[in-house]
């Protein structure tokens, strides 16, 4: 009988991609995916360590799972609980000590070994032993060389990890410790995977990496390709109509990558380019290796290459030592750049990072005040960006049925969600639209999405 697995994903898009690959590894090992932990033989929590209390959230989830696990034991069956991802990597031994219900802890670099690790757990269970296994190695061999093909169709928009790890060591961030050193997949491996995804129906590919624009993948001729070159190559694949990439560091925004925004029509006019802060003093303390004006110049160059490019960013308020004047510099940068979308956070000290032991931690109430002020400004920019699209006609990649009857959901070139209203006749055959790029006239802009109608004459209501 086939075994069942429930995979729960926390955190970033790289974890979403990893969970899909974990699903592929387990499908090849005879597991069927289910949508909840109830009745599952195996539960994998693919965890994220970036925010405060990340581990606490995992422990409370394990507590809930333990009740299910105990109930299954009472019926003479088992449930294996596996912790994957960055919390597992960072706190594996501690997790094994604190939560005896956890059977297996593995990191982001060892999930290709899951079948062997599970076999060890199961063999021990069969002998009535606890059989708990920890594998948070950074193996010398590349996990990507050991992964089976994609088990399920990716949908119209697919993720593809091309780069992992980070050598930047921003002083607030845990990623260099949990994901390890920067590494890039070879060009041929990326192109082969992109080709398979296109064959399975993907029309849009988002190239992923913690520092995706630091990509330098080996080419067959012995040289290495940067991200600009890789984008050109992916754009040549039949069926790939849209390309995106995330997340980028300003320092690696090379001339070749900026030129790709001008030269590759499939590269969408949207870029997530975190700056974190607008004060040079704080950027230096964060070890960001660029100043605020360097960032402004990069944005100017991007806009010269692709005038309609929409920008998104990440911001941290209340980094240790941040004064009111420093914070004002962040607001000034936001006003200068103008964002279509953004994420902003209160600084939170992460154990093991250099900034966590700095004197001069900013008071919580002050952090909250600054965050509210920054978010008000970013929200108003996002609303203005969305409002400015009303009356325009965009190509929208249709991804899936919408939440409301009579609607389907897609994305604009600028990465906005677009709710498309269809007439009854079109709705009855909406399946034909999924995975196609259609012109849509935008009728309204909300804070987080747009709505509109198909603009092609053959699809308009009679
Ligand atoms: N405190 C607050 N925000 C953080 N981020 C990363 N580490 C921290 C931290 N210690 C934010 C950064 C990063 C995003 C993914 O998470 O803005 O770009
Ligand atoms: Fe973290 Fe900085 Fe690396 Fe981004 S560039 S993952 S913020 S250390």
Coordinates of C-alpha atoms and ligand atoms in Angstrom, one line a residue:
X1 CA 0.0 0.0 0.0
X2 CA 1.3 3.5 -0.8
X3 CA 2.3 5.7 2.1
X4 CA 1.0 9.2 2.5
X5 CA 2.9 12.4 3.2
X6 CA 1.8 15.9 4.3
X7 CA 4.3 18.6 3.6
X8 CA 3.9 22.0 5.3
X9 CA 5.9 24.9 4.1
X10 CA 7.0 28.0 6.0
X11 CA 8.9 31.1 4.7
X12 CA 10.3 32.0 1.4
X13 CA 9.8 30.9 -2.2
X14 CA 13.0 28.9 -2.0
X15 CA 11.3 26.7 0.6
X16 CA 8.2 26.4 -1.7
X17 CA 10.6 25.1 -4.4
X18 CA 12.4 22.8 -1.9
X19 CA 9.0 21.4 -0.7
X20 CA 8.1 20.6 -4.3
X21 CA 11.5 18.8 -4.7
X22 CA 10.9 17.0 -1.4
X23 CA 7.6 15.9 -2.8
X24 CA 9.3 14.6 -5.9
X25 CA 11.9 12.6 -3.9
X26 CA 9.1 11.1 -1.8
X27 CA 6.8 10.4 -4.8
X28 CA 9.7 8.4 -6.3
X29 CA 9.9 6.5 -3.0
X30 CA 6.2 5.5 -3.1
X31 CA 4.6 8.3 -1.1
X32 CA 1.3 10.0 -2.1
X33 CA 0.8 13.6 -1.1
X34 CA -2.2 14.5 1.1
X35 CA -3.4 18.0 2.1
X36 CA -3.5 17.5 5.9
X37 CA -1.6 15.8 8.7
X38 CA -4.7 13.7 9.7
X39 CA -4.0 10.1 8.7
X40 CA -0.6 10.9 7.1
X41 CA 2.2 8.3 7.6
X42 CA 4.8 11.1 7.3
X43 CA 4.6 14.8 8.1
X44 CA 7.4 17.1 6.9
X45 CA 7.6 20.6 8.3
X46 CA 9.8 22.6 5.9
X47 CA 10.8 25.4 8.3
X48 CA 12.0 29.0 8.1
X49 CA 14.4 30.6 10.5
X50 CA 14.4 34.2 9.4
X51 CA 12.0 35.7 12.0
X52 CA 12.0 35.7 15.7
X53 CA 10.2 32.9 17.5
X54 CA 10.6 30.7 14.3
X55 CA 11.6 27.7 16.5
X56 CA 8.7 28.3 18.9
X57 CA 6.2 28.1 16.1
X58 CA 7.7 24.8 15.0
X59 CA 7.5 23.4 18.6
X60 CA 3.8 24.3 18.9
X61 CA 3.1 22.6 15.5
X62 CA 5.0 19.5 16.7
X63 CA 2.9 19.6 19.8
X64 CA -0.3 19.5 17.7
X65 CA 1.1 16.7 15.6
X66 CA 2.1 14.7 18.6
X67 CA -1.6 14.3 19.6
X68 CA -2.2 12.8 16.1
X69 CA 0.9 10.7 16.4
X70 CA -0.2 9.3 19.8
X71 CA -3.7 8.5 18.5
X72 CA -2.2 6.6 15.6
X73 CA 0.1 4.7 17.9
X74 CA -2.9 3.7 20.0
X75 CA -4.2 2.1 16.8
X76 CA -0.9 0.3 16.2
X77 CA 0.2 2.5 13.4
X78 CA 3.0 5.1 13.2
X79 CA 3.4 8.7 12.0
X80 CA 6.9 9.9 11.3
X81 CA 7.5 13.6 12.1
X82 CA 10.4 15.2 10.1
X83 CA 11.7 18.7 10.4
X84 CA 13.4 20.1 7.3
X85 CA 14.6 23.5 6.3
X86 CA 16.5 26.3 8.1
X87 CA 15.2 25.8 11.7
X88 CA 16.3 22.2 11.4
X89 CA 19.7 23.2 10.1
X90 CA 20.2 25.9 12.8
X91 CA 18.8 24.1 15.8
X92 CA 18.7 20.4 15.0
X93 CA 20.4 18.9 18.1
X94 CA 18.4 21.2 20.4
X95 CA 15.1 20.2 18.6
X96 CA 15.9 16.5 19.0
X97 CA 16.4 17.1 22.8
X98 CA 13.4 19.3 23.3
X99 CA 10.8 17.5 21.2
X100 CA 11.0 13.7 21.5
X101 CA 8.0 13.4 19.1
X102 CA 10.4 14.5 16.3
X103 CA 11.8 11.4 14.5
X104 CA 14.0 13.1 11.9
X105 CA 15.8 16.5 11.4
X106 CA 17.4 17.4 8.1
X107 CA 18.7 20.6 6.5
X108 CA 18.1 22.2 3.2
X109 CA 21.2 20.4 1.6
X110 CA 20.3 16.8 2.5
X111 CA 16.7 16.3 1.4
X112 CA 17.8 14.1 -1.5
X113 CA 18.7 11.6 1.2
X114 CA 15.2 11.4 2.6
X115 CA 14.4 7.9 1.5
X116 CA 17.6 6.5 3.1
X117 CA 17.0 8.6 6.3
X118 CA 13.4 7.4 6.5
X119 CA 14.5 3.8 6.0
X120 CA 16.8 4.2 9.0
X121 CA 13.9 5.5 11.2
X122 CA 11.5 2.8 10.0
X123 CA 14.1 0.0 10.6
X124 CA 14.6 1.2 14.1
X125 CA 10.8 1.5 14.7
X126 CA 10.4 -2.1 13.5
X127 CA 12.8 -3.2 16.2
X128 CA 10.9 -1.2 18.8
X129 CA 13.7 1.4 19.1
X130 CA 13.2 5.2 19.0
X131 CA 15.3 5.5 15.9
X132 CA 15.8 9.2 15.8
X133 CA 18.0 10.6 13.0
X134 CA 19.7 14.0 12.5
X135 CA 21.3 15.0 9.1
X136 CA 22.3 18.6 8.8
X137 CA 25.5 18.1 6.7
X138 CA 26.6 20.4 4.0
X139 CA 27.6 17.4 1.7
X140 CA 30.3 17.8 -0.9
X141 CA 28.1 16.2 -3.6
X142 CA 25.3 18.3 -5.0
X143 CA 21.8 17.4 -4.0
X144 CA 20.5 18.6 -7.4
X145 CA 22.4 15.7 -9.0
X146 CA 20.4 13.2 -7.0
X147 CA 16.9 14.6 -7.4
X148 CA 14.3 12.7 -9.5
X149 CA 12.2 14.5 -12.2
X150 CA 9.2 16.6 -11.3
X151 CA 6.4 14.4 -10.0
X152 CA 3.6 16.8 -10.6
X153 CA 2.8 19.5 -13.2
X154 CA 4.1 22.8 -11.9
X155 CA 1.2 25.0 -13.0
X156 CA 1.6 28.0 -15.4
X157 CA 4.1 29.8 -13.0
X158 CA 7.0 27.7 -11.7
X159 CA 10.0 28.2 -9.4
X160 CA 13.4 27.1 -10.3
X161 CA 16.3 27.4 -7.8
X162 CA 19.5 28.3 -9.6
X163 CA 21.6 29.5 -6.7
X164 CA 21.7 28.9 -3.0
X165 CA 23.4 30.3 0.0
X166 CA 24.9 33.6 0.8
X167 CA 28.4 35.0 1.4
X168 CA 27.2 38.6 2.2
X169 CA 26.9 38.3 6.0
X170 CA 24.6 41.2 6.6
X171 CA 24.9 41.6 10.3
X172 CA 21.2 41.0 11.1
X173 CA 20.7 37.9 9.0
X174 CA 20.8 34.2 9.8
X175 CA 20.8 33.0 6.1
X176 CA 24.6 32.7 5.7
X177 CA 24.6 30.3 8.7
X178 CA 21.6 28.2 7.7
X179 CA 22.0 28.0 3.9
X180 CA 25.8 28.1 3.8
X181 CA 28.1 29.5 1.2
X182 CA 27.0 30.8 -2.2
X183 CA 26.8 28.1 -4.9
X184 CA 25.4 28.2 -8.4
X185 CA 23.9 25.3 -10.4
X186 CA 25.6 24.7 -13.8
X187 CA 23.9 26.3 -16.8
X188 CA 23.0 23.0 -18.5
X189 CA 21.3 21.7 -15.3
X190 CA 19.2 24.9 -15.1
X191 CA 18.3 24.8 -18.8
X192 CA 17.3 21.1 -18.6
X193 CA 15.0 21.8 -15.7
X194 CA 13.5 24.9 -17.3
X195 CA 12.9 22.8 -20.5
X196 CA 11.2 20.1 -18.4
X197 CA 9.0 22.6 -16.6
X198 CA 8.0 24.2 -20.0
X199 CA 7.1 20.7 -21.2
X200 CA 4.9 20.2 -18.2
X201 CA 3.0 23.4 -18.9
X202 CA 5.0 26.2 -17.1
X203 CA 4.8 29.5 -19.1
X204 CA 6.5 31.6 -16.5
X205 CA 9.7 30.7 -14.6
X206 CA 11.0 32.5 -11.6
X207 CA 14.7 31.9 -11.1
X208 CA 15.4 31.6 -7.4
X209 CA 18.3 32.2 -5.1
X210 CA 19.1 33.7 -1.7
X211 CA 21.4 35.9 -3.8
X212 CA 20.2 35.0 -7.2
X213 CA 22.0 37.8 -9.0
X214 CA 25.3 36.5 -7.6
X215 CA 24.7 33.6 -10.0
X216 CA 27.8 32.4 -11.8
X217 CA 27.1 28.9 -13.1
X218 CA 29.5 26.7 -14.9
X219 CA 29.1 26.6 -18.7
X220 CA 29.9 23.5 -20.8
X221 CA 32.9 25.3 -22.4
X222 CA 34.6 25.7 -19.0
X223 CA 33.7 29.3 -18.5
X224 CA 31.0 30.7 -16.2
X225 CA 27.7 32.5 -17.0
X226 CA 26.2 35.3 -15.0
X227 CA 22.5 35.8 -14.4
X228 CA 22.1 38.1 -17.4
X229 CA 23.5 35.4 -19.7
X230 CA 21.4 32.7 -18.0
X231 CA 18.2 34.8 -18.6
X232 CA 19.1 35.1 -22.3
X233 CA 19.4 31.3 -22.5
X234 CA 16.2 30.5 -20.6
X235 CA 14.4 33.0 -22.9
X236 CA 15.4 30.7 -25.9
X237 CA 13.4 27.8 -24.5
X238 CA 10.2 27.1 -26.4
X239 CA 7.1 27.8 -24.3
X240 CA 8.7 30.1 -21.7
X241 CA 6.9 33.4 -22.1
X242 CA 7.9 35.1 -18.9
X243 CA 11.0 35.2 -16.7
X244 CA 11.4 36.6 -13.3
X245 CA 14.2 36.3 -10.6
X246 CA 14.4 36.8 -6.9
X247 CA 16.0 37.8 -4.5
X248 CA 18.7 40.2 -5.6
X249 CA 21.4 42.1 -3.8
X250 CA 22.2 45.7 -5.0
X251 CA 25.9 44.9 -5.1
X252 CA 25.4 42.2 -7.8
X253 CA 23.2 44.3 -10.1
X254 CA 25.7 44.1 -12.9
X255 CA 25.6 46.0 -16.2
X256 CA 24.9 42.7 -18.0
X257 CA 21.9 42.0 -15.8
X258 CA 20.5 45.5 -16.2
X259 CA 21.0 45.2 -20.0
X260 CA 18.9 42.0 -19.9
X261 CA 16.0 44.1 -18.7
X262 CA 16.3 46.1 -21.9
X263 CA 17.1 43.2 -24.3
X264 CA 15.0 40.2 -23.2
X265 CA 11.3 40.8 -23.8
X266 CA 10.4 37.8 -21.7
X267 CA 12.1 39.3 -18.7
X268 CA 9.2 40.9 -16.8
X269 CA 9.4 44.6 -15.8
X270 CA 9.4 43.9 -12.1
X271 CA 12.3 43.6 -9.7
X272 CA 12.5 42.8 -6.0
X273 CA 15.7 44.7 -4.9
X274 CA 15.9 44.9 -1.1
X275 CA 17.8 48.0 0.3
X276 CA 16.9 47.5 4.0
X277 CA 17.7 51.1 5.0
X278 CA 18.3 54.6 3.5
X279 CA 21.0 55.8 5.9
X280 CA 24.7 55.2 4.9
X281 CA 25.7 54.8 8.5
X282 CA 23.1 52.1 9.1
X283 CA 23.8 50.4 5.8
X284 CA 27.5 50.2 6.8
X285 CA 26.6 48.8 10.3
X286 CA 24.4 46.2 8.4
X287 CA 27.5 45.3 6.3
X288 CA 25.4 45.9 3.1
X289 CA 28.5 47.0 1.1
X290 CA 26.7 49.8 -0.7
X291 CA 25.4 53.3 0.2
X292 CA 22.0 54.8 -0.4
X293 CA 23.1 56.8 -3.5
X294 CA 24.6 53.6 -5.0
X295 CA 21.1 52.1 -4.8
X296 CA 19.5 55.3 -6.3
X297 CA 22.0 55.0 -9.2
X298 CA 21.2 51.3 -9.8
X299 CA 17.5 52.2 -9.9
X300 CA 18.2 55.0 -12.4
X301 CA 20.1 52.6 -14.6
X302 CA 17.3 50.0 -14.4
X303 CA 14.8 52.7 -15.4
X304 CA 16.9 53.8 -18.2
X305 CA 17.1 50.2 -19.5
X306 CA 13.4 49.5 -18.9
X307 CA 11.4 52.6 -18.2
X308 CA 8.3 50.9 -16.9
X309 CA 10.1 48.6 -14.4
X310 CA 8.2 48.3 -11.1
X311 CA 10.3 47.9 -7.9
X312 CA 9.8 46.0 -4.8
X313 CA 11.9 46.1 -1.6
X314 CA 12.6 44.8 1.9
X315 CA 13.1 47.3 4.8
X316 CA 14.2 46.9 8.4
X317 CA 13.4 49.7 10.9
X318 CA 15.0 50.0 14.3
X319 CA 18.3 48.4 13.5
X320 CA 20.6 48.9 16.6
X321 CA 21.7 52.6 16.8
X322 CA 19.1 53.8 14.2
X323 CA 18.3 57.4 15.0
X324 CA 15.3 59.5 13.9
X325 CA 17.6 61.1 11.3
X326 CA 18.6 57.6 10.0
X327 CA 15.0 56.6 9.8
X328 CA 14.1 59.8 7.9
X329 CA 16.8 58.8 5.4
X330 CA 14.9 55.6 4.8
X331 CA 11.7 57.5 4.2
X332 CA 13.6 59.9 1.8
X333 CA 14.9 56.9 -0.2
X334 CA 11.5 55.4 -0.4
X335 CA 10.1 58.8 -1.7
X336 CA 12.9 59.0 -4.3
X337 CA 12.6 55.4 -5.6
X338 CA 8.8 54.9 -5.4
X339 CA 7.9 51.3 -4.8
X340 CA 5.1 49.2 -6.4
X341 CA 5.3 46.8 -3.5
X342 CA 7.4 46.1 -0.4
X343 CA 8.0 44.2 2.8
X344 CA 9.0 45.9 5.9
X345 CA 10.0 44.6 9.3
X346 CA 11.0 45.6 12.8
X347 CA 14.6 44.6 13.5
X348 CA 14.6 41.5 15.6
X349 CA 17.9 40.3 17.1
X350 CA 18.7 36.8 15.8
X351 CA 20.9 34.7 18.0
X352 CA 24.3 34.1 16.5
X353 CA 24.3 37.2 14.3
X354 CA 26.7 40.2 14.9
X355 CA 23.9 42.8 15.3
X356 CA 22.2 40.9 18.0
X357 CA 25.0 41.8 20.5
X358 CA 25.3 45.4 19.5
X359 CA 24.6 48.0 22.2
X360 CA 22.0 50.6 21.4
X361 CA 19.1 48.3 20.6
X362 CA 16.1 50.5 19.7
X363 CA 13.1 50.5 22.0
X364 CA 10.1 48.3 20.8
X365 CA 7.6 51.1 20.9
X366 CA 9.8 53.3 18.8
X367 CA 10.3 50.4 16.3
X368 CA 6.5 50.1 16.1
X369 CA 6.1 53.8 15.4
X370 CA 8.7 53.8 12.7
X371 CA 7.3 50.7 11.1
X372 CA 3.8 52.2 11.0
X373 CA 5.1 55.4 9.4
X374 CA 7.1 53.5 6.8
X375 CA 4.3 51.2 6.0
X376 CA 1.9 54.1 5.6
X377 CA 4.2 55.6 3.0
X378 CA 4.8 52.2 1.2
X379 CA 1.1 51.4 1.2
X380 CA 0.3 54.8 -0.3
X381 CA 2.9 54.2 -3.1
X382 CA 1.5 50.7 -3.8
X383 CA -2.1 52.0 -3.9
X384 CA -1.0 54.8 -6.3
X385 CA 0.8 52.3 -8.5
X386 CA -2.3 50.1 -8.6
X387 CA -4.6 53.0 -9.3
X388 CA -2.5 54.2 -12.2
X389 CA -3.2 50.9 -14.0
X390 CA -6.9 51.5 -14.2
X391 CA -8.1 51.8 -17.8
X392 CA -4.9 50.3 -19.1
X393 CA -4.6 47.0 -21.0
X394 CA -2.1 44.4 -19.8
X395 CA -1.0 40.9 -20.8
X396 CA -2.1 38.7 -17.9
X397 CA -0.8 35.2 -17.4
X398 CA -3.9 33.3 -16.3
X399 CA -3.0 31.0 -13.4
X400 CA -6.1 29.5 -11.8
X401 CA -9.8 29.8 -11.1
X402 CA -10.5 32.8 -8.8
X403 CA -12.1 32.7 -5.4
X404 CA -15.4 34.2 -6.6
X405 CA -17.6 32.5 -9.1
X406 CA -17.2 33.9 -12.6
X407 CA -13.6 35.0 -12.0
X408 CA -10.2 33.7 -12.9
X409 CA -6.9 34.8 -11.4
X410 CA -3.7 35.9 -13.1
X411 CA -0.7 38.2 -12.8
X412 CA 0.2 41.4 -14.6
X413 CA 3.7 41.9 -16.0
X414 CA 4.3 44.0 -12.8
X415 CA 3.5 41.0 -10.6
X416 CA 0.1 42.3 -9.5
X417 CA -2.6 39.7 -8.9
X418 CA -5.4 40.4 -11.4
X419 CA -9.0 39.1 -10.8
X420 CA -10.5 38.7 -14.3
X421 CA -14.3 38.6 -14.6
X422 CA -15.6 36.4 -17.3
X423 CA -19.0 36.2 -18.9
X424 CA -21.0 33.0 -18.3
X425 CA -20.1 31.5 -21.7
X426 CA -16.4 32.0 -21.3
X427 CA -16.5 30.9 -17.7
X428 CA -17.9 27.5 -18.8
X429 CA -14.7 26.9 -20.8
X430 CA -12.3 28.8 -18.6
X431 CA -9.9 25.8 -18.4
X432 CA -8.8 26.8 -21.9
X433 CA -7.5 30.1 -20.6
X434 CA -5.4 28.7 -17.8
X435 CA -1.7 28.9 -18.7
X436 CA -2.3 31.5 -21.5
X437 CA -1.3 35.1 -21.6
X438 CA -4.4 37.3 -22.4
X439 CA -4.9 41.0 -22.8
X440 CA -7.0 42.3 -19.9
X441 CA -8.5 45.8 -19.4
X442 CA -8.0 46.9 -15.8
X443 CA -11.2 48.3 -14.3
X444 CA -10.2 48.8 -10.6
X445 CA -7.1 48.8 -8.4
X446 CA -7.3 47.7 -4.8
X447 CA -4.5 47.8 -2.2
X448 CA -3.2 44.3 -3.1
X449 CA -4.7 43.4 -6.4
X450 CA -6.4 44.6 -9.6
X451 CA -9.6 43.6 -11.3
X452 CA -10.5 43.7 -15.0
X453 CA -12.0 42.0 -18.0
X454 CA -10.6 40.1 -21.0
X455 CA -9.9 42.7 -23.7
X456 CA -9.6 40.4 -26.7
X457 CA -12.7 40.8 -28.9
X458 CA -13.4 37.0 -29.2
X459 CA -13.7 36.7 -25.4
X460 CA -15.8 39.8 -24.6
X461 CA -19.4 39.2 -23.5
X462 CA -22.0 39.5 -26.4
Ligands
LIG1 N1 15.2 41.4 11.6 C1 14.2 41.9 10.8 N2 14.1 41.6 9.5 C2 15.0 40.7 9.0 N3 15.2 40.2 7.8 C3 16.2 39.4 7.8 N4 16.7 39.3 9.0 C4 16.0 40.1 9.8 C5 16.1 40.5 11.2 N5 17.0 40.0 12.0 C6 14.4 40.7 6.6 C7 15.3 41.4 5.6 C8 15.4 40.4 4.5 C9 14.0 39.7 4.6 C10 13.9 38.4 3.9 O1 13.8 39.6 6.0 O2 14.6 42.6 5.2 O3 15.6 41.0 3.2
LIG2 FE1 20.7 37.7 4.5 FE2 22.1 39.8 3.5 FE3 22.5 37.3 2.5 FE4 20.2 38.6 2.0 S1 22.3 39.3 1.4 S2 20.4 36.5 2.7 S3 19.9 39.7 4.0 S4 23.0 38.0 4.6

